[in-house]
PDB file of C-alpha atoms and ligand atoms in Angstrom:
ATOM      1  CA  UNK A   1      -7.063 -77.692 -36.659  1.00  0.00           C
ATOM      2  CA  UNK A   2      -6.949 -79.629 -33.395  1.00  0.00           C
ATOM      3  CA  UNK A   3      -3.747 -78.877 -31.473  1.00  0.00           C
ATOM      4  CA  UNK A   4      -3.913 -80.450 -28.024  1.00  0.00           C
ATOM      5  CA  UNK A   5      -0.531 -82.022 -27.336  1.00  0.00           C
ATOM      6  CA  UNK A   6       3.098 -81.024 -27.905  1.00  0.00           C
ATOM      7  CA  UNK A   7       3.194 -83.653 -30.658  1.00  0.00           C
ATOM      8  CA  UNK A   8       0.242 -82.005 -32.475  1.00  0.00           C
ATOM      9  CA  UNK A   9       2.007 -78.638 -32.256  1.00  0.00           C
ATOM     10  CA  UNK A  10       5.351 -80.026 -33.459  1.00  0.00           C
ATOM     11  CA  UNK A  11       3.723 -81.835 -36.392  1.00  0.00           C
ATOM     12  CA  UNK A  12       1.739 -78.703 -37.292  1.00  0.00           C
ATOM     13  CA  UNK A  13       4.948 -76.618 -37.319  1.00  0.00           C
ATOM     14  CA  UNK A  14       6.884 -79.253 -39.281  1.00  0.00           C
ATOM     15  CA  UNK A  15       4.202 -79.190 -41.983  1.00  0.00           C
ATOM     16  CA  UNK A  16       3.901 -75.407 -41.937  1.00  0.00           C
ATOM     17  CA  UNK A  17       7.593 -74.680 -42.475  1.00  0.00           C
ATOM     18  CA  UNK A  18       8.306 -77.816 -44.508  1.00  0.00           C
ATOM     19  CA  UNK A  19      10.835 -78.995 -41.904  1.00  0.00           C
ATOM     20  CA  UNK A  20      13.070 -81.797 -43.108  1.00  0.00           C
ATOM     21  CA  UNK A  21      15.177 -82.319 -39.974  1.00  0.00           C
ATOM     22  CA  UNK A  22      14.140 -82.692 -36.335  1.00  0.00           C
ATOM     23  CA  UNK A  23      16.151 -82.859 -33.112  1.00  0.00           C
ATOM     24  CA  UNK A  24      14.614 -83.862 -29.762  1.00  0.00           C
ATOM     25  CA  UNK A  25      16.586 -83.146 -26.602  1.00  0.00           C
ATOM     26  CA  UNK A  26      15.272 -85.546 -23.927  1.00  0.00           C
ATOM     27  CA  UNK A  27      13.640 -88.625 -25.477  1.00  0.00           C
ATOM     28  CA  UNK A  28      12.007 -90.139 -22.378  1.00  0.00           C
ATOM     29  CA  UNK A  29       9.927 -93.148 -23.370  1.00  0.00           C
ATOM     30  CA  UNK A  30       9.776 -91.844 -26.929  1.00  0.00           C
ATOM     31  CA  UNK A  31       6.034 -91.231 -26.904  1.00  0.00           C
ATOM     32  CA  UNK A  32       6.424 -87.863 -28.622  1.00  0.00           C
ATOM     33  CA  UNK A  33       9.394 -88.753 -30.828  1.00  0.00           C
ATOM     34  CA  UNK A  34       7.791 -91.862 -32.311  1.00  0.00           C
ATOM     35  CA  UNK A  35       4.783 -89.806 -33.432  1.00  0.00           C
ATOM     36  CA  UNK A  36       6.716 -86.890 -34.945  1.00  0.00           C
ATOM     37  CA  UNK A  37       6.261 -86.846 -38.708  1.00  0.00           C
ATOM     38  CA  UNK A  38       9.603 -85.836 -40.161  1.00  0.00           C
ATOM     39  CA  UNK A  39      11.975 -87.592 -42.568  1.00  0.00           C
ATOM     40  CA  UNK A  40      15.165 -87.053 -40.596  1.00  0.00           C
ATOM     41  CA  UNK A  41      14.771 -87.389 -36.797  1.00  0.00           C
ATOM     42  CA  UNK A  42      17.490 -87.420 -34.133  1.00  0.00           C
ATOM     43  CA  UNK A  43      17.114 -87.788 -30.350  1.00  0.00           C
ATOM     44  CA  UNK A  44      19.538 -87.173 -27.490  1.00  0.00           C
ATOM     45  CA  UNK A  45      19.212 -88.582 -23.961  1.00  0.00           C
ATOM     46  CA  UNK A  46      21.874 -89.584 -21.403  1.00  0.00           C
ATOM     47  CA  UNK A  47      19.823 -92.315 -19.739  1.00  0.00           C
ATOM     48  CA  UNK A  48      19.126 -95.753 -21.084  1.00  0.00           C
ATOM     49  CA  UNK A  49      15.651 -95.810 -22.582  1.00  0.00           C
ATOM     50  CA  UNK A  50      14.529 -97.277 -25.834  1.00  0.00           C
ATOM     51  CA  UNK A  51      16.195 -95.945 -28.952  1.00  0.00           C
ATOM     52  CA  UNK A  52      17.825 -92.561 -28.596  1.00  0.00           C
ATOM     53  CA  UNK A  53      20.126 -91.709 -31.492  1.00  0.00           C
ATOM     54  CA  UNK A  54      22.748 -90.184 -29.174  1.00  0.00           C
ATOM     55  CA  UNK A  55      23.253 -91.711 -25.703  1.00  0.00           C
ATOM     56  CA  UNK A  56      24.675 -88.571 -24.061  1.00  0.00           C
ATOM     57  CA  UNK A  57      23.725 -85.227 -22.519  1.00  0.00           C
ATOM     58  CA  UNK A  58      22.656 -82.315 -24.708  1.00  0.00           C
ATOM     59  CA  UNK A  59      25.899 -80.470 -23.790  1.00  0.00           C
ATOM     60  CA  UNK A  60      27.966 -83.442 -24.994  1.00  0.00           C
ATOM     61  CA  UNK A  61      25.877 -83.699 -28.166  1.00  0.00           C
ATOM     62  CA  UNK A  62      26.258 -80.031 -29.084  1.00  0.00           C
ATOM     63  CA  UNK A  63      30.051 -80.342 -28.682  1.00  0.00           C
ATOM     64  CA  UNK A  64      30.253 -83.024 -31.383  1.00  0.00           C
ATOM     65  CA  UNK A  65      27.316 -82.044 -33.583  1.00  0.00           C
ATOM     66  CA  UNK A  66      27.889 -80.504 -37.007  1.00  0.00           C
ATOM     67  CA  UNK A  67      24.358 -80.768 -38.355  1.00  0.00           C
ATOM     68  CA  UNK A  68      21.706 -78.034 -38.597  1.00  0.00           C
ATOM     69  CA  UNK A  69      18.018 -78.634 -37.912  1.00  0.00           C
ATOM     70  CA  UNK A  70      14.695 -77.134 -39.002  1.00  0.00           C
ATOM     71  CA  UNK A  71      12.888 -77.914 -35.777  1.00  0.00           C
ATOM     72  CA  UNK A  72      14.404 -78.539 -32.339  1.00  0.00           C
ATOM     73  CA  UNK A  73      12.310 -79.710 -29.378  1.00  0.00           C
ATOM     74  CA  UNK A  74      13.890 -78.968 -25.985  1.00  0.00           C
ATOM     75  CA  UNK A  75      12.578 -81.343 -23.316  1.00  0.00           C
ATOM     76  CA  UNK A  76      15.674 -82.607 -21.452  1.00  0.00           C
ATOM     77  CA  UNK A  77      16.801 -81.510 -17.987  1.00  0.00           C
ATOM     78  CA  UNK A  78      14.186 -78.938 -16.913  1.00  0.00           C
ATOM     79  CA  UNK A  79      16.508 -76.678 -14.915  1.00  0.00           C
ATOM     80  CA  UNK A  80      16.880 -72.986 -15.785  1.00  0.00           C
ATOM     81  CA  UNK A  81      20.640 -73.100 -16.417  1.00  0.00           C
ATOM     82  CA  UNK A  82      20.462 -76.249 -18.555  1.00  0.00           C
ATOM     83  CA  UNK A  83      17.537 -75.006 -20.650  1.00  0.00           C
ATOM     84  CA  UNK A  84      19.313 -71.685 -21.182  1.00  0.00           C
ATOM     85  CA  UNK A  85      22.293 -73.636 -22.569  1.00  0.00           C
ATOM     86  CA  UNK A  86      19.992 -75.856 -24.639  1.00  0.00           C
ATOM     87  CA  UNK A  87      18.266 -72.834 -26.209  1.00  0.00           C
ATOM     88  CA  UNK A  88      21.521 -70.975 -26.947  1.00  0.00           C
ATOM     89  CA  UNK A  89      23.148 -74.104 -28.414  1.00  0.00           C
ATOM     90  CA  UNK A  90      20.003 -74.850 -30.438  1.00  0.00           C
ATOM     91  CA  UNK A  91      20.097 -71.355 -31.943  1.00  0.00           C
ATOM     92  CA  UNK A  92      23.618 -72.121 -33.226  1.00  0.00           C
ATOM     93  CA  UNK A  93      22.362 -75.245 -35.006  1.00  0.00           C
ATOM     94  CA  UNK A  94      19.024 -73.929 -36.257  1.00  0.00           C
ATOM     95  CA  UNK A  95      18.465 -73.412 -39.976  1.00  0.00           C
ATOM     96  CA  UNK A  96      17.557 -69.924 -41.186  1.00  0.00           C
ATOM     97  CA  UNK A  97      13.759 -70.240 -40.821  1.00  0.00           C
ATOM     98  CA  UNK A  98      13.895 -72.935 -38.171  1.00  0.00           C
ATOM     99  CA  UNK A  99      11.837 -73.137 -34.987  1.00  0.00           C
ATOM    100  CA  UNK A 100      12.639 -74.181 -31.416  1.00  0.00           C
ATOM    101  CA  UNK A 101       9.857 -75.581 -29.231  1.00  0.00           C
ATOM    102  CA  UNK A 102      10.446 -75.761 -25.461  1.00  0.00           C
ATOM    103  CA  UNK A 103       8.196 -77.931 -23.325  1.00  0.00           C
ATOM    104  CA  UNK A 104       6.815 -77.132 -19.840  1.00  0.00           C
ATOM    105  CA  UNK A 105       7.103 -73.350 -19.968  1.00  0.00           C
ATOM    106  CA  UNK A 106       3.824 -72.652 -18.132  1.00  0.00           C
ATOM    107  CA  UNK A 107       3.773 -74.279 -14.658  1.00  0.00           C
ATOM    108  CA  UNK A 108       0.254 -74.161 -13.211  1.00  0.00           C
ATOM    109  CA  UNK A 109       1.418 -74.100  -9.582  1.00  0.00           C
ATOM    110  CA  UNK A 110       4.480 -73.133  -7.571  1.00  0.00           C
ATOM    111  CA  UNK A 111       5.002 -76.730  -6.390  1.00  0.00           C
ATOM    112  CA  UNK A 112       5.420 -78.275  -9.830  1.00  0.00           C
ATOM    113  CA  UNK A 113       8.281 -75.976 -10.752  1.00  0.00           C
ATOM    114  CA  UNK A 114      10.411 -76.453  -7.616  1.00  0.00           C
ATOM    115  CA  UNK A 115      13.954 -77.759  -8.154  1.00  0.00           C
ATOM    116  CA  UNK A 116      14.899 -80.585  -7.718  1.00  0.00           C
ATOM    117  CA  UNK A 117      12.115 -82.958  -8.789  1.00  0.00           C
ATOM    118  CA  UNK A 118      10.848 -84.924  -5.789  1.00  0.00           C
ATOM    119  CA  UNK A 119       9.953 -87.885  -7.992  1.00  0.00           C
ATOM    120  CA  UNK A 120       6.155 -87.625  -7.626  1.00  0.00           C
ATOM    121  CA  UNK A 121       3.578 -86.467 -10.163  1.00  0.00           C
ATOM    122  CA  UNK A 122       3.704 -83.776 -12.814  1.00  0.00           C
ATOM    123  CA  UNK A 123       6.786 -81.553 -12.802  1.00  0.00           C
ATOM    124  CA  UNK A 124       7.821 -78.742 -15.121  1.00  0.00           C
ATOM    125  CA  UNK A 125      11.000 -77.621 -13.346  1.00  0.00           C
ATOM    126  CA  UNK A 126      11.981 -73.958 -13.459  1.00  0.00           C
ATOM    127  CA  UNK A 127      12.850 -73.921 -17.164  1.00  0.00           C
ATOM    128  CA  UNK A 128      10.281 -71.107 -17.609  1.00  0.00           C
ATOM    129  CA  UNK A 129      12.976 -68.816 -16.134  1.00  0.00           C
ATOM    130  CA  UNK A 130      15.272 -69.522 -19.103  1.00  0.00           C
ATOM    131  CA  UNK A 131      12.450 -68.546 -21.485  1.00  0.00           C
ATOM    132  CA  UNK A 132      11.430 -65.378 -19.603  1.00  0.00           C
ATOM    133  CA  UNK A 133      15.058 -64.306 -19.209  1.00  0.00           C
ATOM    134  CA  UNK A 134      15.401 -64.359 -23.015  1.00  0.00           C
ATOM    135  CA  UNK A 135      12.148 -62.388 -23.292  1.00  0.00           C
ATOM    136  CA  UNK A 136      13.978 -59.776 -21.168  1.00  0.00           C
ATOM    137  CA  UNK A 137      17.272 -59.822 -23.058  1.00  0.00           C
ATOM    138  CA  UNK A 138      17.050 -60.973 -26.702  1.00  0.00           C
ATOM    139  CA  UNK A 139      15.283 -58.564 -29.043  1.00  0.00           C
ATOM    140  CA  UNK A 140      16.498 -60.591 -32.049  1.00  0.00           C
ATOM    141  CA  UNK A 141      14.063 -63.419 -31.256  1.00  0.00           C
ATOM    142  CA  UNK A 142      10.312 -63.848 -31.602  1.00  0.00           C
ATOM    143  CA  UNK A 143       8.965 -65.803 -28.633  1.00  0.00           C
ATOM    144  CA  UNK A 144       5.547 -66.891 -27.462  1.00  0.00           C
ATOM    145  CA  UNK A 145       4.028 -69.756 -25.482  1.00  0.00           C
ATOM    146  CA  UNK A 146       1.071 -71.784 -26.688  1.00  0.00           C
ATOM    147  CA  UNK A 147      -1.245 -72.464 -23.737  1.00  0.00           C
ATOM    148  CA  UNK A 148      -1.539 -76.259 -23.918  1.00  0.00           C
ATOM    149  CA  UNK A 149       0.333 -79.327 -22.591  1.00  0.00           C
ATOM    150  CA  UNK A 150       2.023 -77.401 -19.703  1.00  0.00           C
ATOM    151  CA  UNK A 151       2.992 -74.601 -22.096  1.00  0.00           C
ATOM    152  CA  UNK A 152       4.929 -75.008 -25.324  1.00  0.00           C
ATOM    153  CA  UNK A 153       7.358 -72.117 -25.815  1.00  0.00           C
ATOM    154  CA  UNK A 154       8.068 -71.266 -29.446  1.00  0.00           C
ATOM    155  CA  UNK A 155      11.262 -69.434 -30.461  1.00  0.00           C
ATOM    156  CA  UNK A 156      12.123 -68.130 -33.942  1.00  0.00           C
ATOM    157  CA  UNK A 157      14.576 -65.582 -35.226  1.00  0.00           C
ATOM    158  CA  UNK A 158      12.809 -62.238 -35.530  1.00  0.00           C
ATOM    159  CA  UNK A 159      12.132 -59.445 -33.098  1.00  0.00           C
ATOM    160  CA  UNK A 160      10.301 -58.782 -29.869  1.00  0.00           C
ATOM    161  CA  UNK A 161       9.799 -55.892 -27.482  1.00  0.00           C
ATOM    162  CA  UNK A 162      11.908 -56.661 -24.424  1.00  0.00           C
ATOM    163  CA  UNK A 163      10.232 -57.150 -21.051  1.00  0.00           C
ATOM    164  CA  UNK A 164      11.397 -54.992 -18.191  1.00  0.00           C
ATOM    165  CA  UNK A 165      13.899 -56.929 -16.064  1.00  0.00           C
ATOM    166  CA  UNK A 166      12.494 -58.228 -12.791  1.00  0.00           C
ATOM    167  CA  UNK A 167      13.134 -60.979 -10.282  1.00  0.00           C
ATOM    168  CA  UNK A 168      12.310 -64.392 -11.775  1.00  0.00           C
ATOM    169  CA  UNK A 169      10.171 -65.553  -8.849  1.00  0.00           C
ATOM    170  CA  UNK A 170       7.053 -67.698  -9.184  1.00  0.00           C
ATOM    171  CA  UNK A 171       4.954 -64.910  -7.629  1.00  0.00           C
ATOM    172  CA  UNK A 172       6.088 -62.537 -10.370  1.00  0.00           C
ATOM    173  CA  UNK A 173       5.428 -65.162 -13.048  1.00  0.00           C
ATOM    174  CA  UNK A 174       1.933 -65.716 -11.700  1.00  0.00           C
ATOM    175  CA  UNK A 175       1.164 -61.986 -11.693  1.00  0.00           C
ATOM    176  CA  UNK A 176       2.606 -61.413 -15.181  1.00  0.00           C
ATOM    177  CA  UNK A 177       2.023 -64.806 -16.760  1.00  0.00           C
ATOM    178  CA  UNK A 178       0.400 -63.659 -20.011  1.00  0.00           C
ATOM    179  CA  UNK A 179       2.928 -60.901 -20.637  1.00  0.00           C
ATOM    180  CA  UNK A 180       6.056 -62.724 -19.470  1.00  0.00           C
ATOM    181  CA  UNK A 181       5.385 -65.910 -21.435  1.00  0.00           C
ATOM    182  CA  UNK A 182       3.602 -64.076 -24.277  1.00  0.00           C
ATOM    183  CA  UNK A 183       0.904 -66.655 -23.666  1.00  0.00           C
ATOM    184  CA  UNK A 184      -1.483 -67.337 -26.544  1.00  0.00           C
ATOM    185  CA  UNK A 185      -4.400 -69.732 -26.825  1.00  0.00           C
ATOM    186  CA  UNK A 186      -4.317 -72.256 -29.674  1.00  0.00           C
ATOM    187  CA  UNK A 187      -6.743 -70.315 -31.913  1.00  0.00           C
ATOM    188  CA  UNK A 188      -4.801 -67.055 -31.336  1.00  0.00           C
ATOM    189  CA  UNK A 189      -1.621 -68.941 -32.249  1.00  0.00           C
ATOM    190  CA  UNK A 190      -3.200 -70.146 -35.487  1.00  0.00           C
ATOM    191  CA  UNK A 191      -4.602 -66.699 -36.353  1.00  0.00           C
ATOM    192  CA  UNK A 192      -1.676 -64.509 -35.311  1.00  0.00           C
ATOM    193  CA  UNK A 193       1.405 -66.563 -35.914  1.00  0.00           C
ATOM    194  CA  UNK A 194       0.596 -68.959 -38.767  1.00  0.00           C
TER     195      UNK A 194
HETATM  196  C1  LIG B 201      10.305 -85.241 -19.815  1.00  0.00           C
HETATM  197  S1  LIG B 201      11.378 -86.471 -20.429  1.00  0.00           S
HETATM  198  C2  LIG B 201      11.238 -86.266 -22.177  1.00  0.00           C
HETATM  199  C3  LIG B 201       9.881 -86.590 -22.728  1.00  0.00           C
HETATM  200  C4  LIG B 201       9.787 -86.626 -24.242  1.00  0.00           C
HETATM  201  N1  LIG B 201      10.444 -85.510 -24.864  1.00  0.00           N
HETATM  202  C5  LIG B 201       8.343 -86.613 -24.673  1.00  0.00           C
HETATM  203  O1  LIG B 201       7.813 -85.581 -25.070  1.00  0.00           O
HETATM  204  O2  LIG B 201       7.719 -87.686 -24.614  1.00  0.00           O
HETATM  205  C6  LIG B 201      12.954 -85.761 -20.097  1.00  0.00           C
HETATM  206  C7  LIG B 201      14.115 -86.584 -20.580  1.00  0.00           C
HETATM  207  O3  LIG B 201      15.281 -85.763 -20.547  1.00  0.00           O
HETATM  208  C8  LIG B 201      16.385 -86.587 -20.295  1.00  0.00           C
HETATM  209  N2  LIG B 201      17.507 -85.769 -19.849  1.00  0.00           N
HETATM  210  C9  LIG B 201      17.896 -85.473 -18.573  1.00  0.00           C
HETATM  211  N3  LIG B 201      19.011 -84.727 -18.568  1.00  0.00           N
HETATM  212  C10 LIG B 201      19.334 -84.516 -19.871  1.00  0.00           C
HETATM  213  C11 LIG B 201      20.388 -83.831 -20.527  1.00  0.00           C
HETATM  214  N4  LIG B 201      21.330 -83.180 -19.823  1.00  0.00           N
HETATM  215  N5  LIG B 201      20.426 -83.842 -21.888  1.00  0.00           N
HETATM  216  C12 LIG B 201      19.472 -84.492 -22.600  1.00  0.00           C
HETATM  217  N6  LIG B 201      18.435 -85.162 -22.026  1.00  0.00           N
HETATM  218  C13 LIG B 201      18.375 -85.177 -20.689  1.00  0.00           C
HETATM  219  C14 LIG B 201      15.881 -87.586 -19.272  1.00  0.00           C
HETATM  220  O4  LIG B 201      16.647 -88.769 -19.293  1.00  0.00           O
HETATM  221  C15 LIG B 201      14.441 -87.796 -19.739  1.00  0.00           C
HETATM  222  O5  LIG B 201      14.372 -88.970 -20.525  1.00  0.00           O
END
């Protein structure tokens, strides 16, 4: 199985769990969304692009939404506080065996995760802090990060051993990257998790 991009991972998970409904927070140019293979797809983005289903922020969407989803892809505003809200709101609207995928959880340098985005080149933002904070506080979730495409964090209901709390600095992330993100290579992901 060749999983190289976030789209490959999302389509693999959709097939694996038989997902029938998909929500994407942050459509961008739609390059991922248009290639996601799911019957019922919804996208949310507050900026004019091509064809988002809901022209609004994720916070606004979750206030009016009544639908539950099997797979939710979080790739909107890449700031810690916003991604924390996006994950917690997504958990409220996730079907029983549903999965959340969060993009850009594994920044490869300190520069590309600095807030705010300076408008040049690759940028992950500091959304990794939202993910690691939940690894430190939510033992009712199973969380790991697949080491591809800037890190795709996967969240399911389940259990995990909590990390010891520590300062969410880039230096600490860099020293504890594998443990903090529960970083797995693609073949480990396929062998251990599915
Ligand atoms: C990195 S792009 C998304 C890329 C797309 N998911 C993909 O994989 O091709 C991030 C998008 O998030 C949108 N965005 C910014 N703030 C947002 C918010 N509060 N709620 C939802 N989307 C937001 C931006 O307009 C932008 O289009």
